[in-house]
GROMACS .gro file of C-alpha atoms in nm:
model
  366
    1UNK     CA    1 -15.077  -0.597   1.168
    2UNK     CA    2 -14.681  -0.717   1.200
    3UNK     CA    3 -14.735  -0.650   1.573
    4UNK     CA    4 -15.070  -0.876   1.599
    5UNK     CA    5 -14.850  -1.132   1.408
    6UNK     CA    6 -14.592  -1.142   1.629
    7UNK     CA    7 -14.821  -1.124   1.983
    8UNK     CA    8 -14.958  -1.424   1.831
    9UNK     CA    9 -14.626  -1.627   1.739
   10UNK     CA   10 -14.526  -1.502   2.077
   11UNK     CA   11 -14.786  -1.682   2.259
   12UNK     CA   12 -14.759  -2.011   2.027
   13UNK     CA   13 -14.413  -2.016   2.134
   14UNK     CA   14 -14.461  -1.948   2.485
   15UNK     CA   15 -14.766  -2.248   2.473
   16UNK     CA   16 -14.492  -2.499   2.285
   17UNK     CA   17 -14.264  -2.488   2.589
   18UNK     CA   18 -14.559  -2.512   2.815
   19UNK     CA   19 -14.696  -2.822   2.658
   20UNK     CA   20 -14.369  -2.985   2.633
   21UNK     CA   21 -14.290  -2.931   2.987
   22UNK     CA   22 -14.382  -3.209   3.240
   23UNK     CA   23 -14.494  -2.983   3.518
   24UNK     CA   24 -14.555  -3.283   3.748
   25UNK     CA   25 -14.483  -3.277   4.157
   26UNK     CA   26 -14.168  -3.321   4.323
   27UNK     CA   27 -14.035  -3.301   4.662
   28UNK     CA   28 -13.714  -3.021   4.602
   29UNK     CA   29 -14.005  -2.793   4.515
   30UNK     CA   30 -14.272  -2.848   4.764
   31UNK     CA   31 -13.952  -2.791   5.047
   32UNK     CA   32 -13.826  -2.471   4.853
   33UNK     CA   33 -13.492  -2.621   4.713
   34UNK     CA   34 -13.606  -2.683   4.311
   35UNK     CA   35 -13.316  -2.384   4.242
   36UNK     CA   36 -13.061  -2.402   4.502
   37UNK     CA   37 -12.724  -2.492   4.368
   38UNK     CA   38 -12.600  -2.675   4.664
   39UNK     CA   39 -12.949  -2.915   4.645
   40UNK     CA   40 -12.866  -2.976   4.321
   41UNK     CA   41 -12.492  -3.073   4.328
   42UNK     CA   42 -12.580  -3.284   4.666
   43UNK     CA   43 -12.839  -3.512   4.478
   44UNK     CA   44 -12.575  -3.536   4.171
   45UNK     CA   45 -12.288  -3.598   4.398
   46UNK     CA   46 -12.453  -3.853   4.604
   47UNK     CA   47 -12.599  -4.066   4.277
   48UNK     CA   48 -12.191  -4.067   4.209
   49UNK     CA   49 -12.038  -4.144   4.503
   50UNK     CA   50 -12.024  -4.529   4.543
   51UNK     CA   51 -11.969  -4.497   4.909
   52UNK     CA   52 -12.329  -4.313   4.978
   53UNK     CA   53 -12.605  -4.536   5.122
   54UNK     CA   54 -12.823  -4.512   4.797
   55UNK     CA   55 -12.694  -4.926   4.784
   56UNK     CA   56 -12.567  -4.925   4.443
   57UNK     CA   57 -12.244  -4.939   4.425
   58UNK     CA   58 -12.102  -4.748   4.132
   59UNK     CA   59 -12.351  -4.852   3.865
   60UNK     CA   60 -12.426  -4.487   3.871
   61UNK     CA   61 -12.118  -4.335   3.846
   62UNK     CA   62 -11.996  -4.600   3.585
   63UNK     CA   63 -12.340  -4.489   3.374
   64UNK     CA   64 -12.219  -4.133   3.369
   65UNK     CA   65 -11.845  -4.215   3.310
   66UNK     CA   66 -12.022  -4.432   2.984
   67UNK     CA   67 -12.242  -4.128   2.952
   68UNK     CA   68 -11.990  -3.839   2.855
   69UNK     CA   69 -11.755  -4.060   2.740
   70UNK     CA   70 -11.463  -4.054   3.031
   71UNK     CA   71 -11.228  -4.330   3.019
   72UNK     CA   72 -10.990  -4.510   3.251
   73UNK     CA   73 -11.149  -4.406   3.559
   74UNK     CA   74 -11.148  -4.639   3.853
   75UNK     CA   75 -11.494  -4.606   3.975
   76UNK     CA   76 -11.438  -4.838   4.249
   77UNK     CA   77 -11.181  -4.615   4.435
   78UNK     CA   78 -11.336  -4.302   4.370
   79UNK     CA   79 -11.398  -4.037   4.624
   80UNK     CA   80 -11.695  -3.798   4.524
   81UNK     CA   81 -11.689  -3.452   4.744
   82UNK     CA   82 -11.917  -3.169   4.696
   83UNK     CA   83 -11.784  -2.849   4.778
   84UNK     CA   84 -11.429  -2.878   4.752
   85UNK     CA   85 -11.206  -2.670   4.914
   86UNK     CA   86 -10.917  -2.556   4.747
   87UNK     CA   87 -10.813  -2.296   4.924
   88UNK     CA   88 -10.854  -1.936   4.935
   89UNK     CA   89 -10.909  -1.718   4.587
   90UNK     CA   90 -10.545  -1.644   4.530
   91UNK     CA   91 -10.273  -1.596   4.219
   92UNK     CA   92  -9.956  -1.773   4.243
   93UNK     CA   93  -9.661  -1.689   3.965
   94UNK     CA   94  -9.913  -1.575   3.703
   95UNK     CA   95 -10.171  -1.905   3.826
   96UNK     CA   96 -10.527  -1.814   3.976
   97UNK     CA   97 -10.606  -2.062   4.213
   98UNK     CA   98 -10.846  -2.191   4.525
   99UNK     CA   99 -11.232  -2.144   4.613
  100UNK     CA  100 -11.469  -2.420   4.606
  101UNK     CA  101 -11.554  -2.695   4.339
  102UNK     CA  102 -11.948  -2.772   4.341
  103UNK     CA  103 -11.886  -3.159   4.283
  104UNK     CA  104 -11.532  -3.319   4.277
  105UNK     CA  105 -11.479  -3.729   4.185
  106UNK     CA  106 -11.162  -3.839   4.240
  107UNK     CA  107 -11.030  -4.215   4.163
  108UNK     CA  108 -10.690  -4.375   4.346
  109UNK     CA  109 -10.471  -4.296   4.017
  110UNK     CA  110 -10.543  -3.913   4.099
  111UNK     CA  111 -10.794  -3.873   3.776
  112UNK     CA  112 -11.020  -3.608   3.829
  113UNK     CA  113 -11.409  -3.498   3.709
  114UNK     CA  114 -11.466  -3.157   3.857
  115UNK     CA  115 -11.873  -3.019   3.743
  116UNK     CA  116 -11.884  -2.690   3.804
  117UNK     CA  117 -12.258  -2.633   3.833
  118UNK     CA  118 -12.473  -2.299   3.749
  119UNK     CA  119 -12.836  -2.281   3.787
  120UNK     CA  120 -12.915  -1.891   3.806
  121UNK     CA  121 -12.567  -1.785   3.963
  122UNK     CA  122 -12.303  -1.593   3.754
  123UNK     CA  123 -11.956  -1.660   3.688
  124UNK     CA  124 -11.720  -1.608   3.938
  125UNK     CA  125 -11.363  -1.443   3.835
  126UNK     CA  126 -11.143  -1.700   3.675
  127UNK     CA  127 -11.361  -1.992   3.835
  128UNK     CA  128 -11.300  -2.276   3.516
  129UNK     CA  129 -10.905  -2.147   3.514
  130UNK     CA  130 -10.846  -2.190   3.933
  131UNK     CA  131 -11.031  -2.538   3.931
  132UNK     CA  132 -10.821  -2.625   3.665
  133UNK     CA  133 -10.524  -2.550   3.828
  134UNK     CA  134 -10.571  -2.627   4.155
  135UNK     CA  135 -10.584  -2.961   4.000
  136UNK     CA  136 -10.259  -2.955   3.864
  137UNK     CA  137 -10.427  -2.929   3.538
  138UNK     CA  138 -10.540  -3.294   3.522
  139UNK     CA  139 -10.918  -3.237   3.569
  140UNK     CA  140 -11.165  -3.336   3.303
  141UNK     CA  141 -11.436  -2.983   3.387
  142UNK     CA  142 -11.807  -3.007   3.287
  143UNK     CA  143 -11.931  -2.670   3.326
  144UNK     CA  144 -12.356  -2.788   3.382
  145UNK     CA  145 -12.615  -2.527   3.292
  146UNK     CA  146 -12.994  -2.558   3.234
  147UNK     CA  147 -12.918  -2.492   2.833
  148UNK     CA  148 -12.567  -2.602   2.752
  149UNK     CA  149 -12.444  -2.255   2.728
  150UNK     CA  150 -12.072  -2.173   2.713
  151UNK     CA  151 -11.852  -1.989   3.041
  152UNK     CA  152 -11.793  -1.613   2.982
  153UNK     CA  153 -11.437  -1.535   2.902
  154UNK     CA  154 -11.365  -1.368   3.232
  155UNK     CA  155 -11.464  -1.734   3.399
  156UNK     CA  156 -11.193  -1.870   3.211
  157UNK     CA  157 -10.960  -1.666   3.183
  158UNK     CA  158 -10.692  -1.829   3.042
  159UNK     CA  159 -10.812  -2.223   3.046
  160UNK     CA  160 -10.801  -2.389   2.677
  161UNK     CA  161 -11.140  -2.451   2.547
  162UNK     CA  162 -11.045  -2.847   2.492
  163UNK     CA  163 -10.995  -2.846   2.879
  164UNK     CA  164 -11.356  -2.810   3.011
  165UNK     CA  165 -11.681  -2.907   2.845
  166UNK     CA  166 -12.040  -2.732   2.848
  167UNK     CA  167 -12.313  -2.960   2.949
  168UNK     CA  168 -12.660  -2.920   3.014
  169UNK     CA  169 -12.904  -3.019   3.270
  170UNK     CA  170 -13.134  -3.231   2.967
  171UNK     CA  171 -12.826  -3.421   2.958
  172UNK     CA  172 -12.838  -3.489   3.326
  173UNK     CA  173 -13.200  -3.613   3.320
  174UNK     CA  174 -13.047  -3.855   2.994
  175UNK     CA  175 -12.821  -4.006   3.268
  176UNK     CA  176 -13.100  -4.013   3.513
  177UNK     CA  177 -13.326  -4.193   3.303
  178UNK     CA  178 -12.999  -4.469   3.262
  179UNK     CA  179 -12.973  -4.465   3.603
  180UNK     CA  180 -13.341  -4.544   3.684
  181UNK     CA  181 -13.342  -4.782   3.362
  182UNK     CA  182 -13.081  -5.017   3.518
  183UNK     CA  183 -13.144  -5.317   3.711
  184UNK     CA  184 -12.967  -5.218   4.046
  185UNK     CA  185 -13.200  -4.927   4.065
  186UNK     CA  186 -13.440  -5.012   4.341
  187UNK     CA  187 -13.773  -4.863   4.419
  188UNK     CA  188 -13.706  -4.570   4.668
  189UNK     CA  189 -13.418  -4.438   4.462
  190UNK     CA  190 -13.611  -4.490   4.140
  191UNK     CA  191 -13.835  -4.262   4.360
  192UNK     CA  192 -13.609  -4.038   4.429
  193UNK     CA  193 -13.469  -3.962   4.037
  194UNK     CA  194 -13.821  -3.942   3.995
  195UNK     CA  195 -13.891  -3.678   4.208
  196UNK     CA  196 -13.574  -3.483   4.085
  197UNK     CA  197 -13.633  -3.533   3.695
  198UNK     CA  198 -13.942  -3.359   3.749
  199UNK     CA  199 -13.821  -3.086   3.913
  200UNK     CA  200 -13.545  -3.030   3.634
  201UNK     CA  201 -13.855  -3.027   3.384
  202UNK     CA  202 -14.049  -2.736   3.567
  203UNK     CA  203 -13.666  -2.523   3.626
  204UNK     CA  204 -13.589  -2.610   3.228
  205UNK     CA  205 -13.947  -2.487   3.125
  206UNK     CA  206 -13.911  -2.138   3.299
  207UNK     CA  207 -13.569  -2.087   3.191
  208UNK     CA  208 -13.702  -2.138   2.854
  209UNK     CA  209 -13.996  -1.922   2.860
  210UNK     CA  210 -13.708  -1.651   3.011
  211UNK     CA  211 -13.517  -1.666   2.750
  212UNK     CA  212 -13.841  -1.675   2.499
  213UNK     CA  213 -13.901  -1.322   2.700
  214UNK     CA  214 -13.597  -1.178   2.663
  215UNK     CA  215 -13.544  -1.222   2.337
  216UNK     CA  216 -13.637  -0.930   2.226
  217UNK     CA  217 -13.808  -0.558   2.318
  218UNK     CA  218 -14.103  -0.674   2.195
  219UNK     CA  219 -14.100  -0.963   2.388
  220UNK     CA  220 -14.040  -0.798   2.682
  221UNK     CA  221 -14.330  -0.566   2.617
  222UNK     CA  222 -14.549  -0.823   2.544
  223UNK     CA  223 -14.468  -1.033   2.879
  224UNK     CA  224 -14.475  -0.674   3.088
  225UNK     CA  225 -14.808  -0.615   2.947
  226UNK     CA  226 -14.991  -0.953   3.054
  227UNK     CA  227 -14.755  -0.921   3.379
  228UNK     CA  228 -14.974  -0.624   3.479
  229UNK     CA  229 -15.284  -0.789   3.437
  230UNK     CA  230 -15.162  -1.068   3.662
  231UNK     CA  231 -15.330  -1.010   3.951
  232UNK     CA  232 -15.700  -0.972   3.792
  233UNK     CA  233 -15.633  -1.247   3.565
  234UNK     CA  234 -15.533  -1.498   3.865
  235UNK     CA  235 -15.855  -1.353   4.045
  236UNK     CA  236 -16.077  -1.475   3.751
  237UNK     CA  237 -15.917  -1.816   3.722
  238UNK     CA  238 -16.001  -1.818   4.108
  239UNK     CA  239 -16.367  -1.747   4.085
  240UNK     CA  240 -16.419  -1.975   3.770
  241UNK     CA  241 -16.240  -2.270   3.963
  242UNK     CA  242 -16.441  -2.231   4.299
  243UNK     CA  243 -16.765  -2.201   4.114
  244UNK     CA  244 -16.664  -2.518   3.907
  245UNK     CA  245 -16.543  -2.676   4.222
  246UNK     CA  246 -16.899  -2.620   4.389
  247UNK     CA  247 -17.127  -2.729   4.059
  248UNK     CA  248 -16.854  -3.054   4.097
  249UNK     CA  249 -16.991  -3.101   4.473
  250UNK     CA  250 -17.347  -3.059   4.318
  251UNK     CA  251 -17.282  -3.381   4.093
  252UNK     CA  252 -17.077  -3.577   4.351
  253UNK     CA  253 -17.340  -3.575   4.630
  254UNK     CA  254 -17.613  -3.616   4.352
  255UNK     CA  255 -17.778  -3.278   4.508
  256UNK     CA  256 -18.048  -2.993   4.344
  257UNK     CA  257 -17.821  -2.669   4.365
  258UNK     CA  258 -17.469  -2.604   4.364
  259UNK     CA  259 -17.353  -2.468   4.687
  260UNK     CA  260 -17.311  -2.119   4.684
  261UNK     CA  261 -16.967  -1.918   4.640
  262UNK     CA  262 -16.888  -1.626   4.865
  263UNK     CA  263 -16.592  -1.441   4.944
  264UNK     CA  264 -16.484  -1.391   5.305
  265UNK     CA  265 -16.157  -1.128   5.279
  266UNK     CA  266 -15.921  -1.287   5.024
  267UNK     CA  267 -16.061  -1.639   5.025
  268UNK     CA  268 -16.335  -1.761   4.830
  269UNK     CA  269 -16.584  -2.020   5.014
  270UNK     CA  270 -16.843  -2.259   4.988
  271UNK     CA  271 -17.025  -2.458   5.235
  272UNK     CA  272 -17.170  -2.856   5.203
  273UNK     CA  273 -17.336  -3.026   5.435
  274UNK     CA  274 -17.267  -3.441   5.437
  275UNK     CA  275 -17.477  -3.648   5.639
  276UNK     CA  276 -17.545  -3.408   5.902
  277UNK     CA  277 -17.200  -3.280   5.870
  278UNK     CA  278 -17.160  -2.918   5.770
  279UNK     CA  279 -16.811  -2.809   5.626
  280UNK     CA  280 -16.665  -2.542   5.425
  281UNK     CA  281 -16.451  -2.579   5.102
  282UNK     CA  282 -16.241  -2.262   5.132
  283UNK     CA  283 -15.986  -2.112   4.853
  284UNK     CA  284 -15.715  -1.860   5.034
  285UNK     CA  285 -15.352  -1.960   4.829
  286UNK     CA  286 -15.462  -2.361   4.844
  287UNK     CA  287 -15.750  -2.552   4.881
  288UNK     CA  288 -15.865  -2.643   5.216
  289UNK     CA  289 -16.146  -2.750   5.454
  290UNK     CA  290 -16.253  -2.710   5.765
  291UNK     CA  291 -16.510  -2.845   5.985
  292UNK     CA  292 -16.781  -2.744   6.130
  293UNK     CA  293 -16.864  -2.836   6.557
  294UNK     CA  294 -17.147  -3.067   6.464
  295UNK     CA  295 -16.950  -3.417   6.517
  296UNK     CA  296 -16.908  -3.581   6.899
  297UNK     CA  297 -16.605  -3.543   7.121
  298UNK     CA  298 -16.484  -3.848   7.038
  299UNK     CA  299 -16.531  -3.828   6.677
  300UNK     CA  300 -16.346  -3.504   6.702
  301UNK     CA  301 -16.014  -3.672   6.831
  302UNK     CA  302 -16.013  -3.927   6.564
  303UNK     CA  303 -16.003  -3.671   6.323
  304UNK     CA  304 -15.761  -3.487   6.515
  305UNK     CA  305 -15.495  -3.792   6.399
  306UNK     CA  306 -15.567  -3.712   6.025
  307UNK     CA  307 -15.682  -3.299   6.053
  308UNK     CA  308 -15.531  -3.016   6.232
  309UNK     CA  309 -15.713  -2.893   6.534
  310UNK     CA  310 -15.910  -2.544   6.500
  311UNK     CA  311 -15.745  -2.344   6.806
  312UNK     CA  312 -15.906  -2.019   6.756
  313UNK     CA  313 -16.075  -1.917   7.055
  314UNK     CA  314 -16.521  -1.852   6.946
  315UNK     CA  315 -16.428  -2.076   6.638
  316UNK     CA  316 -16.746  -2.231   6.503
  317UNK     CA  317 -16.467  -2.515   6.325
  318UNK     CA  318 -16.341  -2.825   6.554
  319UNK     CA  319 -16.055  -2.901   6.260
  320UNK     CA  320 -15.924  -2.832   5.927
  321UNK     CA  321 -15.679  -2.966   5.676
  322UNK     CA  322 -15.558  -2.935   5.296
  323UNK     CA  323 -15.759  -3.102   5.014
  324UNK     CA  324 -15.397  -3.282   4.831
  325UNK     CA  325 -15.375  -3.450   4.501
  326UNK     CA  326 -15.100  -3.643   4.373
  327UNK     CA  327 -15.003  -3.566   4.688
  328UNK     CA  328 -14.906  -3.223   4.697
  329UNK     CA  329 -15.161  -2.926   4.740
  330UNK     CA  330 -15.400  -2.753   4.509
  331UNK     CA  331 -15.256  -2.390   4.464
  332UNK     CA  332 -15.437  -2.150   4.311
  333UNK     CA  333 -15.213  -1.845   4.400
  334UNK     CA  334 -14.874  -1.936   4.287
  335UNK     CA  335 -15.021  -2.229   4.043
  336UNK     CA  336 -14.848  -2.562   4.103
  337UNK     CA  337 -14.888  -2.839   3.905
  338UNK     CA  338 -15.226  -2.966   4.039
  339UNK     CA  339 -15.390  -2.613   3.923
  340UNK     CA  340 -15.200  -2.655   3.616
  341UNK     CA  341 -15.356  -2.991   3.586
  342UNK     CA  342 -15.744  -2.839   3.601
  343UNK     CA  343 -15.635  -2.614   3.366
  344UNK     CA  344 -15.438  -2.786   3.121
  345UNK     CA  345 -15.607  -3.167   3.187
  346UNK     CA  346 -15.981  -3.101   3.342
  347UNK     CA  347 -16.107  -3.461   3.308
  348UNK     CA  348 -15.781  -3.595   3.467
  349UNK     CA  349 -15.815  -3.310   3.716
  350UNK     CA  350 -16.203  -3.428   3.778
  351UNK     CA  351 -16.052  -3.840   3.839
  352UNK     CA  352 -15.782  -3.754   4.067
  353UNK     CA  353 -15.990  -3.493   4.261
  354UNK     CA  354 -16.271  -3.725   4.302
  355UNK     CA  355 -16.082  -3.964   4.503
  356UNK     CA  356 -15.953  -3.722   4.727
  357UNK     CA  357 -16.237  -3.629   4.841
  358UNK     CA  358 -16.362  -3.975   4.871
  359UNK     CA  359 -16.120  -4.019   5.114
  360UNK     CA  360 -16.187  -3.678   5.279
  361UNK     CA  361 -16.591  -3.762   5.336
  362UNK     CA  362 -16.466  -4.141   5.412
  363UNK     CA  363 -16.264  -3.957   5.746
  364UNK     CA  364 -16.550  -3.776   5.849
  365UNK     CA  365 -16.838  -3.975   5.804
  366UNK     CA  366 -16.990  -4.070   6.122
   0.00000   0.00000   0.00000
């Protein structure tokens, strides 16, 4: 009974973080950079730097100097470098020294902001304690995590706690949302923070449902057990989408019977036909569609501007392309946020879905 109990909070808790989460689409992880370190200290580092051709000046950098409270900075000289060299790893009359600071802001009276920055890396020997001296011991450290958490011991070595401060990535997105709050922030880079933000949601959701995990034994046991069930669980969620996908078609095109789903190697299929058109909704990792030969040559290279061309030598298909939302895929293999969104938001799934493939039939309608 205790064990029911707690598979139960378990999954309450794991559902919290889930709803909380904003798992909405961004760029950094539709190009495979939502976890790399140096991604993340570039975009940081450029908001900063007043000299970078975001336009703004150093509203930005003044926000986060206002932010975490650092004072008698001069913004307007400052010099914002990410991936500092300072020399190799080295100790020097009982002083460890050199390697490379993620993100280093430097203003004309030689104050200093160095932000060491850890996404899923570990801590390097003495890294808070050589930063700090190869700085002559003047710079104000932030030591960024996704949670807050503090350095080990063997990262600072022997720094003073008052000399470096742990900060997390929520408090990032806090200066973000300043950032895209003020006035000087102008559409693309509003854009941009956008974009960014939501990829810091989606990075601090898993890291929280990781450490939900790893909690405990039981935990663990619990997340092994509906890891190895995966794979036939994903499969179902598959089927149940495709066959909710064609009974969707049935209603959009106003016709008698659903089209019916079939399953060609891994992918599941179904085929419409739209005013004489014949074309196959197909589910492999995303969503996609392809063509059937049935339109004229010329038709053909107009949709050649909009679809990718069907190469395959015997093909029955002239073209083919992704079915996007919010415009990023529908993935069904690795779940992005648009299969999220059938599951977690069907009717707003249903609106967005429906124009997309208003504009899909609008391309190929002769």
């Amino acid at each position: 009974m205790d064990e029911e109990i707690n598979l139960i909070r378990f999954f309450e808790e794991g559902a919290k973080i889930l709803k909380e989460s904003k798992l909405s689409f961004n760029i950094f992880e539709m190009l495979g950079q939502s976890s790399r370190e140096m991604t993340h200290s570039a975009f940081i580092a450029g908001l900063l730097n007043p000299k970078c051709n975001h336009g703004i000046g150093t509203k930005f950098l003044d926000l986060f100097l206002e932010r975490f409270n650092i004072h008698n900075f001069d913004s307007a000289s400052t010099e914002v470098i990410v991936e500092k060299d300072c020399g190799i790893e080295r100790e020097e009359n009982g002083k460890h020294l050199g390697g490379r600071i993620d993100i280093f802001v430097q203003d004309k009276n030689d104050n200093i902001i160095v932000i060491e920055n850890k996404i899923y890396a570990n801590d390097q020997d003495y890294q808070l304690e050589r930063y700090w001296n190869s700085t002559d011991r003047k710079a104000t450290i932030f030591y960024l995590t996704l949670d807050g958490h503090e350095p080990s011991k063997n990262s600072c070595g022997n720094i003073p706690k008052a000399c470096y401060t742990c900060i997390s990535y929520s408090e990032i997105q806090q200066w973000l949302a300043d950032c895209k709050a003020s006035k000087e922030c102008n559409p693309d880079i509003s854009f941009a923070i956008t974009h960014y933000m939501n990829n810091l949601d989606s990075l601090i959701s898993d890291f929280e449902l990781e450490k939900l995990i790893t909690q405990s034994f039981q935990n663990l046991r619990f997340a092994l057990a509906v890891g190895k069930q995966a794979d036939t669980i994903r499969e179902k969620i598959r089927e149940h989408f495709m066959d909710w996908f064609a009974e969707y078609i049935k209603e959009m095109l106003e016709q008698t019977d659903a089209p019916n789903v079939y399953s060609e190697k891994k992918e599941k299929i179904f085929t419409v036909e739209y005013e004489s058109l014949k074309l196959d909704f197909c589910l492999d990792h995303n969503i996609y569609v392809r063509l059937y030969k049935t339109v004229s040559e010329d038709k053909g290279i107009i949709l050649n501007n909009h679809w990718h061309p069907y190469s395959a030598q015997g093909s029955p298909y002239i073209a083919w392309k992704y079915l996007e939302i919010n415009g990023g895929t529908i993935n069904f293999y690795e779940f992005n946020h648009n299969a999220y969104l059938w599951l977690d938001n069907e009717s707003k799934f249903r609106e967005e879905l429906g124009e997309a493939l208003k504009e899909l039939f609008a391309e190929i309608k002769v």
